[in-house]
N, CA and C of each residue as an Amber inpcrd file, in Angstrom:
protein
   648
  40.4870000  58.9940000  73.9200000  39.6550000  57.9060000  74.4580000
  40.4940000  57.1540000  75.5480000  41.7590000  56.9130000  75.2380000
  42.5710000  56.1420000  76.2010000  42.7420000  56.8890000  77.5270000
  42.7110000  58.2410000  77.5350000  42.9020000  58.9980000  78.7300000
  41.5940000  59.5700000  79.2190000  40.4560000  59.1210000  78.6390000
  39.1210000  59.5670000  79.0930000  38.9870000  61.1310000  79.0100000
  39.4330000  61.6250000  77.8510000  39.3530000  63.0770000  77.6170000
  38.4610000  63.4360000  76.4210000  37.5370000  62.5600000  76.1000000
  36.6650000  62.7520000  74.9880000  35.7970000  64.0390000  75.1530000
  35.4090000  64.3660000  76.4080000  34.5810000  65.5430000  76.6430000
  35.3500000  66.8010000  76.3470000  36.6740000  66.7460000  76.1970000
  37.5120000  67.9310000  75.9050000  37.8270000  68.0880000  74.3930000
  37.4060000  67.0910000  73.6450000  37.6970000  67.0790000  72.1890000
  36.8440000  68.0930000  71.4870000  37.4680000  68.8690000  70.6520000
  36.7280000  69.8700000  69.7950000  36.7980000  69.4580000  68.3310000
  35.7110000  69.2450000  67.7530000  35.6640000  68.8570000  66.3610000
  35.8020000  70.1850000  65.4500000  36.3270000  70.0130000  64.2990000
  36.5160000  71.1030000  63.3900000  35.1810000  71.3540000  62.6170000
  34.3110000  72.0870000  63.2060000  32.9640000  72.2620000  62.6830000
  32.8430000  73.4100000  61.6450000  33.8330000  74.2630000  61.6670000
  33.8260000  75.4010000  60.6540000  34.4170000  74.9470000  59.3510000
  33.8500000  75.5080000  58.2810000  34.3610000  75.1960000  56.9370000
  33.8780000  76.2840000  55.9870000  34.3090000  76.1380000  54.7090000
  33.9570000  77.0900000  53.6450000  33.5480000  76.2410000  52.4150000
  32.4920000  76.7150000  51.7420000  32.1260000  76.0330000  50.4800000
  32.4280000  77.0340000  49.3140000  32.6020000  76.5160000  48.1080000
  32.7890000  77.4020000  46.9350000  32.2430000  76.7820000  45.6940000
  31.9760000  77.6350000  44.6830000  31.4320000  77.1660000  43.4210000
  31.7680000  78.1520000  42.3130000  32.1600000  77.6500000  41.1960000
  32.4790000  78.5600000  40.0460000  31.2560000  78.5650000  39.0360000
  31.1420000  79.7020000  38.3810000  30.2880000  79.7800000  37.2150000
  31.1840000  80.2230000  36.0290000  30.9630000  79.6330000  34.8690000
  31.8470000  79.9110000  33.7250000  31.0310000  80.2570000  32.5360000
  31.6770000  80.9110000  31.5290000  31.0680000  81.2010000  30.2760000
  31.7960000  80.4150000  29.1810000  31.0580000  79.9960000  28.2290000
  31.5880000  79.2130000  27.1650000  31.8130000  80.0670000  25.8960000
  32.9900000  79.8360000  25.3640000  33.4110000  80.6010000  24.1400000
  33.6610000  79.5930000  23.0810000  32.9280000  79.6330000  21.9350000
  33.1970000  78.7880000  20.8050000  34.5380000  79.0760000  20.1650000
  35.3360000  78.0730000  20.0010000  36.7470000  78.2710000  19.5240000
  36.8360000  77.6400000  18.1040000  36.4930000  76.3450000  17.9500000
  36.6090000  75.5590000  16.7140000  38.0190000  75.6570000  16.2280000
  38.9640000  75.2910000  17.0480000  40.3650000  75.3360000  16.7360000
  40.9400000  73.9400000  16.5540000  41.6230000  73.6760000  15.4410000
  42.2230000  72.4090000  15.1040000  43.4680000  72.2470000  15.9530000
  43.4830000  71.3180000  16.8620000  44.6840000  70.9960000  17.6860000
  45.6510000  70.0990000  16.9320000  45.0800000  68.9770000  16.3900000
  45.7580000  68.0440000  15.5960000  44.8610000  67.7090000  14.3770000
  45.3690000  66.7630000  13.5700000  44.4960000  66.3510000  12.3970000
  43.2550000  65.6900000  12.8390000  43.3010000  65.1170000  14.0410000
  42.1280000  64.3550000  14.4970000  41.4200000  64.9620000  15.7200000
  41.9370000  66.1590000  16.1780000  41.3930000  66.7710000  17.3640000
  41.0420000  68.2390000  17.0630000  39.7420000  68.5930000  17.4220000
  39.2980000  70.0000000  17.2720000  38.7970000  70.4920000  18.6180000
  39.2900000  71.6440000  19.0410000  38.7860000  72.2520000  20.2950000
  37.5650000  73.0420000  19.9420000  36.4100000  72.5890000  20.4520000
  35.1520000  73.1690000  20.1490000  34.8540000  74.4530000  20.8790000
  35.1870000  74.4270000  22.1840000  34.8690000  75.6000000  23.0440000
  35.8290000  75.7330000  24.1760000  35.8760000  76.8410000  24.7980000
  36.8240000  77.1580000  25.9190000  36.0490000  77.8740000  26.9860000
  36.2570000  77.4150000  28.2480000  35.5750000  78.0390000  29.4270000
  36.3190000  79.2680000  29.9570000  35.6300000  80.2820000  30.3010000
  36.1630000  81.5160000  30.9290000  35.4880000  81.6570000  32.2720000
  36.2410000  81.9540000  33.3160000  35.7410000  82.1700000  34.6440000
  34.9490000  83.4480000  34.6810000  33.7060000  83.2830000  35.1640000
  32.8030000  84.4690000  35.3460000  32.7260000  84.9390000  36.7950000
  32.5060000  83.9100000  37.7390000  32.3720000  84.2460000  39.1190000
  32.7700000  83.0520000  39.9820000  33.0010000  83.3580000  41.2320000
  33.2400000  82.3670000  42.2160000  32.4670000  82.7920000  43.4910000
  31.6320000  81.9390000  43.9850000  30.7890000  82.2560000  45.1660000
  31.2100000  81.3220000  46.3250000  31.1150000  81.7340000  47.5250000
  31.5380000  80.9850000  48.6500000  30.6260000  81.2780000  49.8840000
  30.5110000  80.3540000  50.7190000  29.8110000  80.4470000  51.9920000
  30.7580000  80.1020000  53.1260000  30.9300000  80.9830000  54.0630000
  31.8010000  80.7020000  55.2630000  30.9130000  80.2370000  56.4600000
  31.2290000  79.1830000  57.0150000  30.4180000  78.6010000  58.1260000
  31.1490000  78.8210000  59.4330000  30.6310000  79.6780000  60.2730000
  31.3070000  79.9500000  61.5710000  30.5730000  79.2070000  62.7310000
  31.1850000  78.3760000  63.3880000  30.5010000  77.5730000  64.5540000
  30.3820000  78.3770000  65.7790000  29.2490000  78.3660000  66.4410000
  29.0320000  79.0570000  67.7300000  29.2210000  78.0540000  68.8560000
  29.3200000  78.5360000  70.0700000  29.5270000  77.6160000  71.1870000
  28.2970000  76.7430000  71.4870000  27.0580000  77.2150000  71.1120000
  25.9100000  76.4460000  71.3390000  25.6190000  75.4770000  70.1970000
  26.6280000  75.2150000  69.3550000  26.5270000  74.3130000  68.2490000
  25.6290000  74.7590000  67.0940000  25.3070000  76.0980000  67.1040000
  24.6030000  76.6630000  65.9480000  25.6790000  77.2390000  65.0180000
  25.3040000  77.7530000  63.8680000  26.1880000  78.2420000  62.8910000
  25.8170000  79.6230000  62.4230000  26.8030000  80.4250000  62.0260000
  26.5710000  81.6930000  61.3750000  27.1520000  81.5680000  59.9230000
  26.3470000  81.9530000  58.9340000  26.8450000  81.9090000  57.5400000
  27.1090000  83.2810000  57.0180000  28.2340000  83.3710000  56.2590000
  28.6290000  84.5840000  55.5990000  28.8330000  84.2270000  54.1090000
  28.0680000  84.8480000  53.2160000  28.1660000  84.4940000  51.7580000
  28.9280000  85.6060000  51.0700000  29.7550000  85.1990000  50.1690000
  30.5570000  86.1910000  49.3580000  30.5120000  85.7230000  47.9130000
  30.6680000  86.6880000  47.0320000  30.7380000  86.3290000  45.5970000
  31.6650000  87.3960000  44.9270000  32.6380000  86.8740000  44.2040000
  33.5250000  87.7020000  43.3990000  33.3070000  87.3740000  41.9340000
  33.2220000  88.4050000  41.0750000  32.8970000  88.1740000  39.6610000
  33.9000000  88.9820000  38.8060000  33.8050000  88.5900000  37.4960000
  34.6860000  89.2150000  36.5320000  34.4840000  90.7360000  36.5220000
  33.2460000  91.1820000  36.7850000  32.9620000  92.6400000  36.7800000
  33.8080000  93.3460000  37.8080000  34.1680000  92.6750000  38.8810000
  34.9240000  93.3270000  39.9580000  36.2380000  93.8650000  39.4550000
  36.8340000  93.2550000  38.4460000  38.1130000  93.6920000  37.9320000
  37.9880000  95.0320000  37.2210000  36.7600000  95.4490000  36.9190000
  36.5130000  96.6810000  36.1910000  36.0810000  97.7900000  37.1810000
  35.8690000  97.4530000  38.4620000  35.3870000  98.4180000  39.4110000
  36.4820000  99.4610000  39.8030000  36.1340000 100.5770000  40.3130000
  37.0570000 101.6150000  40.6200000  37.9310000 101.2930000  41.8420000
  37.4140000 100.5380000  42.7710000  38.1380000 100.2230000  43.9890000
  38.8920000  98.8260000  43.9330000  38.9000000  98.2480000  42.7520000
  39.5010000  96.9300000  42.6180000  40.9630000  96.9330000  43.0040000
  41.7030000  98.0110000  42.5800000  43.1380000  98.0960000  42.8880000
  43.3720000  98.2240000  44.4070000  42.4240000  98.9820000  45.0400000
  42.5200000  99.1790000  46.4770000  42.3290000  97.8460000  47.1690000
  41.4680000  97.0480000  46.7120000  41.3440000  95.7110000  47.3420000
  42.5600000  94.8250000  47.1550000  43.2290000  94.8880000  46.0020000
  44.4060000  94.1440000  45.7600000  45.5220000  94.7020000  46.6220000
  45.6240000  96.0400000  46.7760000  46.6690000  96.6020000  47.6950000
  46.4710000  96.1250000  49.1350000  45.2020000  96.0280000  49.5450000
  44.9350000  95.7100000  50.9380000  45.4630000  94.2850000  51.2790000
  45.4730000  93.4380000  50.2710000  45.9590000  92.0260000  50.4900000
  47.4190000  91.8530000  49.8960000  47.9880000  92.9490000  49.5240000
  49.4050000  92.8910000  49.0340000  49.5230000  92.0340000  47.7770000
  48.4840000  92.0540000  46.9450000  48.5010000  91.3040000  45.6900000
  49.0510000  92.1480000  44.5450000  49.6590000  91.4840000  43.5860000
  50.1420000  92.2150000  42.4060000  49.0110000  92.9680000  41.6950000
  49.2520000  94.0600000  40.9570000  48.1920000  94.8380000  40.3610000
  47.4800000  94.1300000  39.2370000  48.0530000  93.0410000  38.6720000
  47.3330000  92.3590000  37.6220000  46.6850000  91.1140000  38.1360000
  46.4240000  90.9860000  39.4220000  45.8360000  89.7590000  39.9470000
  44.3400000  89.6340000  39.5600000  43.9600000  88.4100000  39.3560000
  42.5450000  88.1100000  38.9570000  41.6560000  88.1690000  40.1610000
  40.3150000  88.1730000  39.8820000  39.3230000  88.1550000  40.9640000
  39.3770000  86.9180000  41.7550000  39.8340000  85.7920000  41.1300000
  39.9980000  84.4690000  41.8190000  41.0990000  84.5990000  42.8750000
  42.1700000  85.2300000  42.5410000  43.2860000  85.3730000  43.5110000
  42.8180000  86.2830000  44.6860000  42.0200000  87.3430000  44.3180000
  41.4920000  88.1780000  45.3540000  40.6070000  87.4180000  46.3360000
  39.7770000  86.5290000  45.7410000  38.9060000  85.6550000  46.5640000
  39.6830000  84.7520000  47.4550000  40.7970000  84.2350000  46.9770000
  41.6930000  83.4220000  47.7580000  42.2600000  84.1820000  48.9660000
  42.6330000  85.3980000  48.7120000  43.2390000  86.2840000  49.8100000
  42.1400000  86.5120000  50.8660000  40.9820000  86.7720000  50.4500000
  39.8460000  87.0050000  51.4410000  39.5560000  85.7000000  52.1160000
  39.6040000  84.6130000  51.4090000  39.3150000  83.2990000  52.0670000
  40.3250000  82.9460000  53.1490000  41.5680000  83.2610000  52.9360000
  42.6110000  83.0430000  53.9270000  42.2650000  83.9330000  55.1920000
  41.8640000  85.0940000  54.9390000  41.4880000  85.9930000  56.0330000
  40.2920000  85.4470000  56.8540000  39.2750000  84.9350000  56.1290000
  38.1110000  84.3610000  56.7820000  38.4970000  83.0790000  57.5040000
  39.3680000  82.3060000  56.9300000  39.7630000  81.0330000  57.5340000
  40.4520000  81.2610000  58.9130000  41.1400000  82.3820000  59.0140000
  41.7740000  82.7720000  60.2780000  40.6640000  83.0510000  61.3270000
  39.6150000  83.7120000  60.9100000  38.4590000  84.0000000  61.8170000
  37.7910000  82.7510000  62.2400000  37.5800000  81.8130000  61.2640000
  36.9200000  80.5660000  61.6200000  37.8060000  79.7360000  62.5750000
  39.1000000  79.7700000  62.3420000  40.0280000  79.0660000  63.2300000
  39.9290000  79.6460000  64.6810000  39.8010000  80.8960000  64.8210000
  39.6770000  81.5580000  66.1610000  38.4020000  81.0720000  66.8770000
  37.3550000  80.8130000  66.0750000  36.1110000  80.2460000  66.6330000
  36.1980000  78.8220000  67.1640000  37.1160000  78.0910000  66.5180000
  37.2320000  76.6260000  66.7660000  38.3150000  76.1980000  67.7100000
  39.3970000  76.9380000  67.8870000  40.5220000  76.4880000  68.6790000
  40.2050000  76.4430000  70.1300000  41.0150000  75.7440000  70.8680000
  40.8720000  75.6750000  72.3090000  41.1320000  77.0080000  73.0130000
  40.4650000  77.2780000  74.1300000  40.7600000  78.4880000  74.8760000
  42.2030000  78.4390000  75.4600000  42.6090000  77.2210000  75.8010000
  43.9090000  76.9710000  76.3280000  44.9160000  77.0380000  75.1730000
  45.7400000  78.0510000  75.0780000  46.6210000  78.1730000  73.8820000
  47.6970000  77.0230000  73.8600000  47.9010000  76.3350000  75.0340000
  48.7780000  75.2510000  75.0500000  48.3250000  73.9850000  74.4090000
  47.0440000  73.9140000  74.1870000  46.4660000  72.7380000  73.4970000
  46.5070000  72.9410000  71.9820000  47.2130000  72.1390000  71.2390000
  47.3600000  72.3500000  69.8060000  46.0640000  72.1150000  69.0200000
  45.8310000  72.8780000  68.0250000  44.6510000  72.7770000  67.1340000
  45.1280000  73.0360000  65.7290000  44.8880000  72.1730000  64.7960000
  45.4130000  72.2890000  63.5000000  44.9010000  73.5510000  62.8060000
  45.7800000  74.3780000  62.3620000  45.4570000  75.5830000  61.7010000
  45.1760000  75.3500000  60.2220000  44.0790000  74.6490000  59.9640000
  43.6750000  74.2110000  58.6220000  42.1390000  74.2470000  58.5370000
  41.6450000  74.9110000  57.5200000  40.2090000  75.0070000  57.3030000
  39.8810000  74.3290000  56.0060000  38.8580000  73.5100000  56.0150000
  38.3880000  72.7280000  54.8120000  37.6210000  73.7010000  53.8810000
  37.8700000  73.6670000  52.6150000  37.1660000  74.3960000  51.6280000
  36.5380000  73.3800000  50.6550000  35.1870000  73.2510000  50.7120000
  34.4610000  72.1740000  50.0540000  33.8020000  72.6200000  48.7730000
  33.9910000  71.8460000  47.7540000  33.1820000  71.9990000  46.4930000
  32.4910000  70.7040000  46.2240000  31.5410000  70.6890000  45.2990000
  30.7770000  69.4750000  45.0090000  31.1120000  68.9990000  43.6070000
  31.6100000  67.7610000  43.5710000  31.9660000  67.1460000  42.2890000
  32.9380000  68.0290000  41.5400000  33.9160000  68.6120000  42.2150000
  34.7850000  69.6170000  41.6640000  36.1700000  69.0650000  41.3620000
  36.4450000  67.8140000  41.6330000  37.7580000  67.2930000  41.4820000
  38.2270000  67.2920000  40.0100000  37.2770000  67.3260000  39.0370000
  37.5730000  67.3550000  37.6450000  37.3440000  68.7410000  37.0260000
  36.7270000  69.6370000  37.7220000  36.2930000  70.8580000  37.0990000
  36.7920000  72.1590000  37.8860000  36.1200000  72.3950000  39.0380000
  36.3340000  73.6830000  39.7650000  37.8670000  73.7950000  40.1580000
  38.3870000  72.6990000  40.6680000  39.7740000  72.7900000  41.1610000
  40.6950000  73.1470000  39.9600000  40.3940000  72.7230000  38.8020000
  41.2530000  73.0510000  37.5880000  41.2360000  74.5230000  37.3330000
  40.1110000  75.2030000  37.6500000  39.9610000  76.6610000  37.4100000
  40.7190000  77.4150000  38.4650000  41.1810000  76.7590000  39.5450000
  41.9470000  77.4290000  40.5820000  43.4590000  77.2980000  40.4510000
  43.9420000  76.3630000  39.5490000  45.3200000  76.0900000  39.4720000
  46.2380000  77.2880000  39.3380000  45.8770000  78.1830000  38.4350000
  46.7420000  79.3140000  38.1990000  46.8070000  80.3620000  39.3430000
  45.8960000  80.1940000  40.3460000  45.9010000  81.1370000  41.4920000
  46.4030000  80.4590000  42.7880000  46.6450000  79.1580000  42.7860000
  46.9970000  78.4410000  43.9830000  48.4510000  78.5870000  44.4060000
  49.2980000  79.1200000  43.5640000  50.7110000  79.2590000  43.9310000
  51.1450000  80.6910000  43.5470000  51.5920000  81.4700000  44.4990000
  52.0790000  82.8010000  44.2690000  53.0430000  83.2280000  45.3180000
  53.3990000  84.4840000  45.3650000  54.3790000  84.9860000  46.3540000
  53.8240000  85.0230000  47.7420000  52.4620000  84.9580000  47.8930000
  51.8630000  85.1030000  49.2100000  51.5400000  83.7100000  49.8630000
  51.2480000  82.7550000  49.0220000  50.9350000  81.3880000  49.4800000
  51.5250000  80.3080000  48.5120000  51.5960000  79.0770000  49.0180000
  52.2090000  78.0090000  48.2230000  51.3450000  76.7900000  48.2690000
  51.3450000  76.0190000  47.1640000  50.5140000  74.8920000  46.9980000
  51.2710000  73.6230000  47.3320000  50.6340000  72.7020000  48.0660000
  51.2200000  71.4490000  48.4150000  51.0390000  70.4370000  47.3090000
  51.4720000  69.2260000  47.5660000  51.3580000  68.1250000  46.5910000
  49.9070000  67.6580000  46.5720000  49.1930000  67.6260000  45.4480000
  47.8560000  67.2280000  45.3640000  47.6640000  65.7280000  45.6910000
  46.5410000  65.3990000  46.2700000  46.2060000  63.9720000  46.4540000
  45.2500000  63.6270000  45.2730000  45.6500000  62.5830000  44.5490000
  44.9220000  62.2110000  43.3850000  45.7620000  62.4820000  42.1070000
  45.0720000  62.7040000  41.0090000  45.7300000  62.9970000  39.7340000
  45.3700000  64.3290000  39.2500000  45.9830000  64.8270000  38.2140000
  45.6870000  66.1700000  37.6140000  44.2490000  66.1950000  37.1420000
  43.7800000  65.0160000  36.6450000  42.4210000  64.9280000  36.0870000
  41.3730000  64.6590000  37.1480000  41.8140000  64.2550000  38.3360000
  40.8550000  63.9270000  39.3760000  41.5490000  64.2530000  40.7740000
  41.6080000  65.5450000  41.0770000  42.2750000  65.9840000  42.2870000
  41.2960000  65.9240000  43.4830000  41.5450000  64.9490000  44.3410000
  40.6380000  64.7270000  45.5100000  40.8770000  65.7050000  46.6230000
  42.1120000  66.1580000  46.8360000  42.4320000  67.0640000  47.8400000
  43.7150000  67.8240000  47.5280000  43.7670000  69.1090000  47.9590000
  45.0010000  69.8870000  47.7530000  45.0900000  70.9590000  48.8350000
  46.2270000  71.1260000  49.4370000  46.3270000  72.0400000  50.5760000
  47.2400000  73.2770000  50.1290000  46.7170000  74.4730000  50.3820000
  47.4270000  75.7250000  50.0810000  47.7760000  76.4080000  51.4360000
  49.0190000  76.8070000  51.6190000  49.4720000  77.3720000  52.8750000
  49.9360000  78.8320000  52.6950000  49.3700000  79.7090000  53.5520000
  49.8050000  81.1370000  53.5060000  51.1800000  81.2200000  54.1170000
  52.1260000  81.9170000  53.4310000  53.4590000  82.0210000  53.8550000
  53.6850000  82.8100000  55.1800000  52.8380000  83.8450000  55.3640000
  53.0140000  84.6620000  56.5560000  52.2040000  84.1160000  57.7800000
  50.9750000  83.7810000  57.6170000  50.1170000  83.3320000  58.7020000
  50.1720000  81.8510000  58.9780000  50.6470000  81.1360000  57.9940000
  50.7820000  79.6580000  58.0190000  49.3750000  78.9870000  58.0920000
  48.3210000  79.7980000  57.8000000  47.0260000  79.1870000  57.6920000
  46.9840000  78.2950000  56.4740000  46.2670000  77.2120000  56.5980000
  46.1320000  76.2560000  55.4840000  44.6710000  76.1610000  55.0350000
  44.5060000  76.1480000  53.7330000  43.1880000  75.9020000  53.1510000
  43.2540000  74.5410000  52.4290000  42.4130000  73.6240000  52.8830000
  42.4150000  72.2530000  52.3350000  41.2040000  72.1310000  51.3860000
  41.4610000  72.2190000  50.0690000  40.4220000  72.0480000  49.0640000
  40.0720000  70.6010000  48.8980000  38.7320000  70.2590000  49.1170000
  38.3120000  68.8760000  49.0710000  37.0550000  68.8250000  48.2420000
  36.9510000  67.7670000  47.5270000  35.6960000  67.4380000  46.7870000
  34.7650000  66.7700000  47.8110000  33.6460000  67.4850000  48.1780000
  32.7560000  67.0260000  49.2320000  32.1260000  65.6620000  48.8250000
  32.0150000  65.4920000  47.5550000  31.4310000  64.1360000  47.1060000
  32.3690000  63.0700000  47.4990000  33.7100000  63.2600000  47.4620000
  34.6350000  62.2330000  47.9400000  34.6830000  62.1610000  49.4130000
  34.4840000  63.2350000  50.0900000  34.5570000  63.2780000  51.5620000
  33.3910000  62.6400000  52.2290000  32.1520000  62.8490000  51.7150000
  30.9510000  62.3490000  52.3580000  30.5060000  60.9940000  51.8770000
  31.1190000  60.5350000  50.7870000  30.7560000  59.2410000  50.1650000
  29.6000000  59.3980000  49.1350000  29.2940000  58.3220000  48.5270000
  28.2270000  58.4080000  47.4150000  26.8720000  58.8900000  47.9190000
  26.4940000  60.0820000  47.4100000  25.1740000  60.6420000  47.6290000
  25.0100000  61.7570000  46.6300000  23.7680000  62.1920000  46.5170000
  23.4480000  63.2640000  45.5620000  23.6880000  64.6090000  46.2890000
  23.8120000  65.7180000  45.4960000  24.0280000  67.0140000  46.0620000
  22.8540000  67.4080000  46.9140000  21.6000000  67.0430000  46.4670000
  20.3530000  67.2860000  47.2180000  20.4080000  66.6850000  48.5970000
  20.8570000  65.4290000  48.5900000  20.9730000  64.7080000  49.9410000
  21.9970000  65.3360000  50.8150000  23.1340000  65.7610000  50.2240000
  24.1840000  66.4430000  51.0470000  23.7110000  67.7090000  51.6500000
  22.9370000  68.5030000  50.8850000  22.4410000  69.7940000  51.3920000
  21.4490000  69.5390000  52.5430000  20.6490000  68.5180000  52.3530000
  19.6550000  68.1770000  53.4010000  20.3000000  67.6700000  54.6930000
  21.4110000  66.8940000  54.5800000  22.0240000  66.3400000  55.7250000
  22.9850000  67.3240000  56.4560000  23.7160000  68.1640000  55.6270000
  24.7830000  68.9850000  56.1540000  24.5190000  70.4600000  55.9970000
  23.5280000  70.8830000  55.2140000  23.3010000  72.3430000  54.9570000
  22.2450000  72.9140000  55.8580000  21.6450000  73.9660000  55.3480000
  20.6180000  74.7270000  56.1150000  19.2120000  74.2300000  55.8290000
  19.0670000  73.0010000  55.2230000  17.7880000  72.3810000  54.9530000
  17.0870000  72.9740000  53.7640000  17.5890000  74.0410000  53.2360000
  16.9460000  74.6550000  52.0800000  17.4550000  73.9870000  50.7510000
  16.5120000  73.6340000  49.9540000  16.8620000  73.0330000  48.6620000
  16.7530000  73.9420000  47.4560000  16.6320000  75.2790000  47.7730000
  16.5110000  76.3000000  46.7090000  17.8260000  76.4120000  45.9500000
  17.7790000  76.4670000  44.6330000  18.9880000  76.6240000  43.8400000
  18.6100000  77.6220000  42.7730000  19.3970000  78.7080000  42.6860000
  19.1900000  79.7130000  41.6180000  19.5580000  79.1100000  40.2150000
  18.8920000  79.6170000  39.2170000  19.1390000  79.1670000  37.8510000
  19.9940000  80.1640000  37.1350000  21.1270000  79.7090000  36.5270000
  22.0120000  80.5840000  35.8260000  21.6910000  80.5400000  34.2960000
  21.4500000  81.6660000  33.6720000  21.0700000  81.6640000  32.2350000
  22.2120000  81.3650000  31.2860000  22.7150000  80.1590000  31.2480000
  23.8970000  79.8120000  30.4380000  23.5700000  80.0600000  28.9360000
  22.3050000  79.8840000  28.5340000  21.9580000  80.0130000  27.1050000
  22.0010000  81.4940000  26.5850000  21.8820000  82.4590000  27.5600000
  21.7680000  83.8480000  27.1830000  23.1200000  84.6050000  27.2990000
  23.9540000  84.1100000  28.1900000  25.2070000  84.8460000  28.5000000
  26.4280000  84.0830000  27.9800000  27.3000000  84.7510000  27.2640000
  28.5030000  84.1390000  26.8830000  29.6560000  85.1110000  27.0100000
  30.9020000  84.6930000  26.5420000  32.0990000  85.5070000  26.8010000
  32.0860000  86.7680000  25.9460000  31.1620000  86.9170000  24.9980000
  31.1670000  88.1320000  24.1880000  30.1810000  89.1760000  24.6340000
  29.1290000  88.7720000  25.3560000  28.0920000  89.7170000  25.7870000
  27.9270000  89.8550000  27.2850000  28.8730000  89.2450000  28.0740000
  28.6980000  89.2790000  29.5420000  28.7430000  90.6060000  30.0860000
  29.4290000  91.5750000  29.4930000  29.5790000  92.9180000  30.0440000
  28.6380000  93.9540000  29.4540000  27.7210000  93.5720000  28.6360000
  26.7210000  94.4630000  28.0220000  25.6620000  94.9170000  29.0590000
């Protein structure tokens, strides 16, 4: 603004969204004399949408989904090898590797044509109301030999933001709770204001699927 260069400013319009689905397993385990663990959650799938900005201010969406079934597929090990992941890596870690690759492509869409103009190599990864839930399901995959986790903003029970940096490409994924980013609003209002205007939401049959019958 001070140098009258606002017309040259490029906003970071590209981003990624993600969401977990889990299965509940009844445990009924006594932790202490006064505490009983009733159930435990198991990760079933993680879905994401990559938002690529075009020059005409439109967007292209790419949707991906990784599920527990993927770990049983014949080409699963090939996918791990492609991203140089250990052979026992979970589908969540595979999703992270793919997300880093996609973040690099989004960055190429957003950066300045003049390579001398700096542009932060960081892509936002948004979840909704996930500071207490989804981010906790990512903890065990956020730090490994390929990428490293920064210091979280917030607490362990309410992580508002956390940045993960790829050691080779130096690409950064900034996981943010969109509810904290956009301020008080409902998910429906957020989709209407920032999404593709569609309010359709698929229904997951939680009552029918559990950790014992998911692969039947």
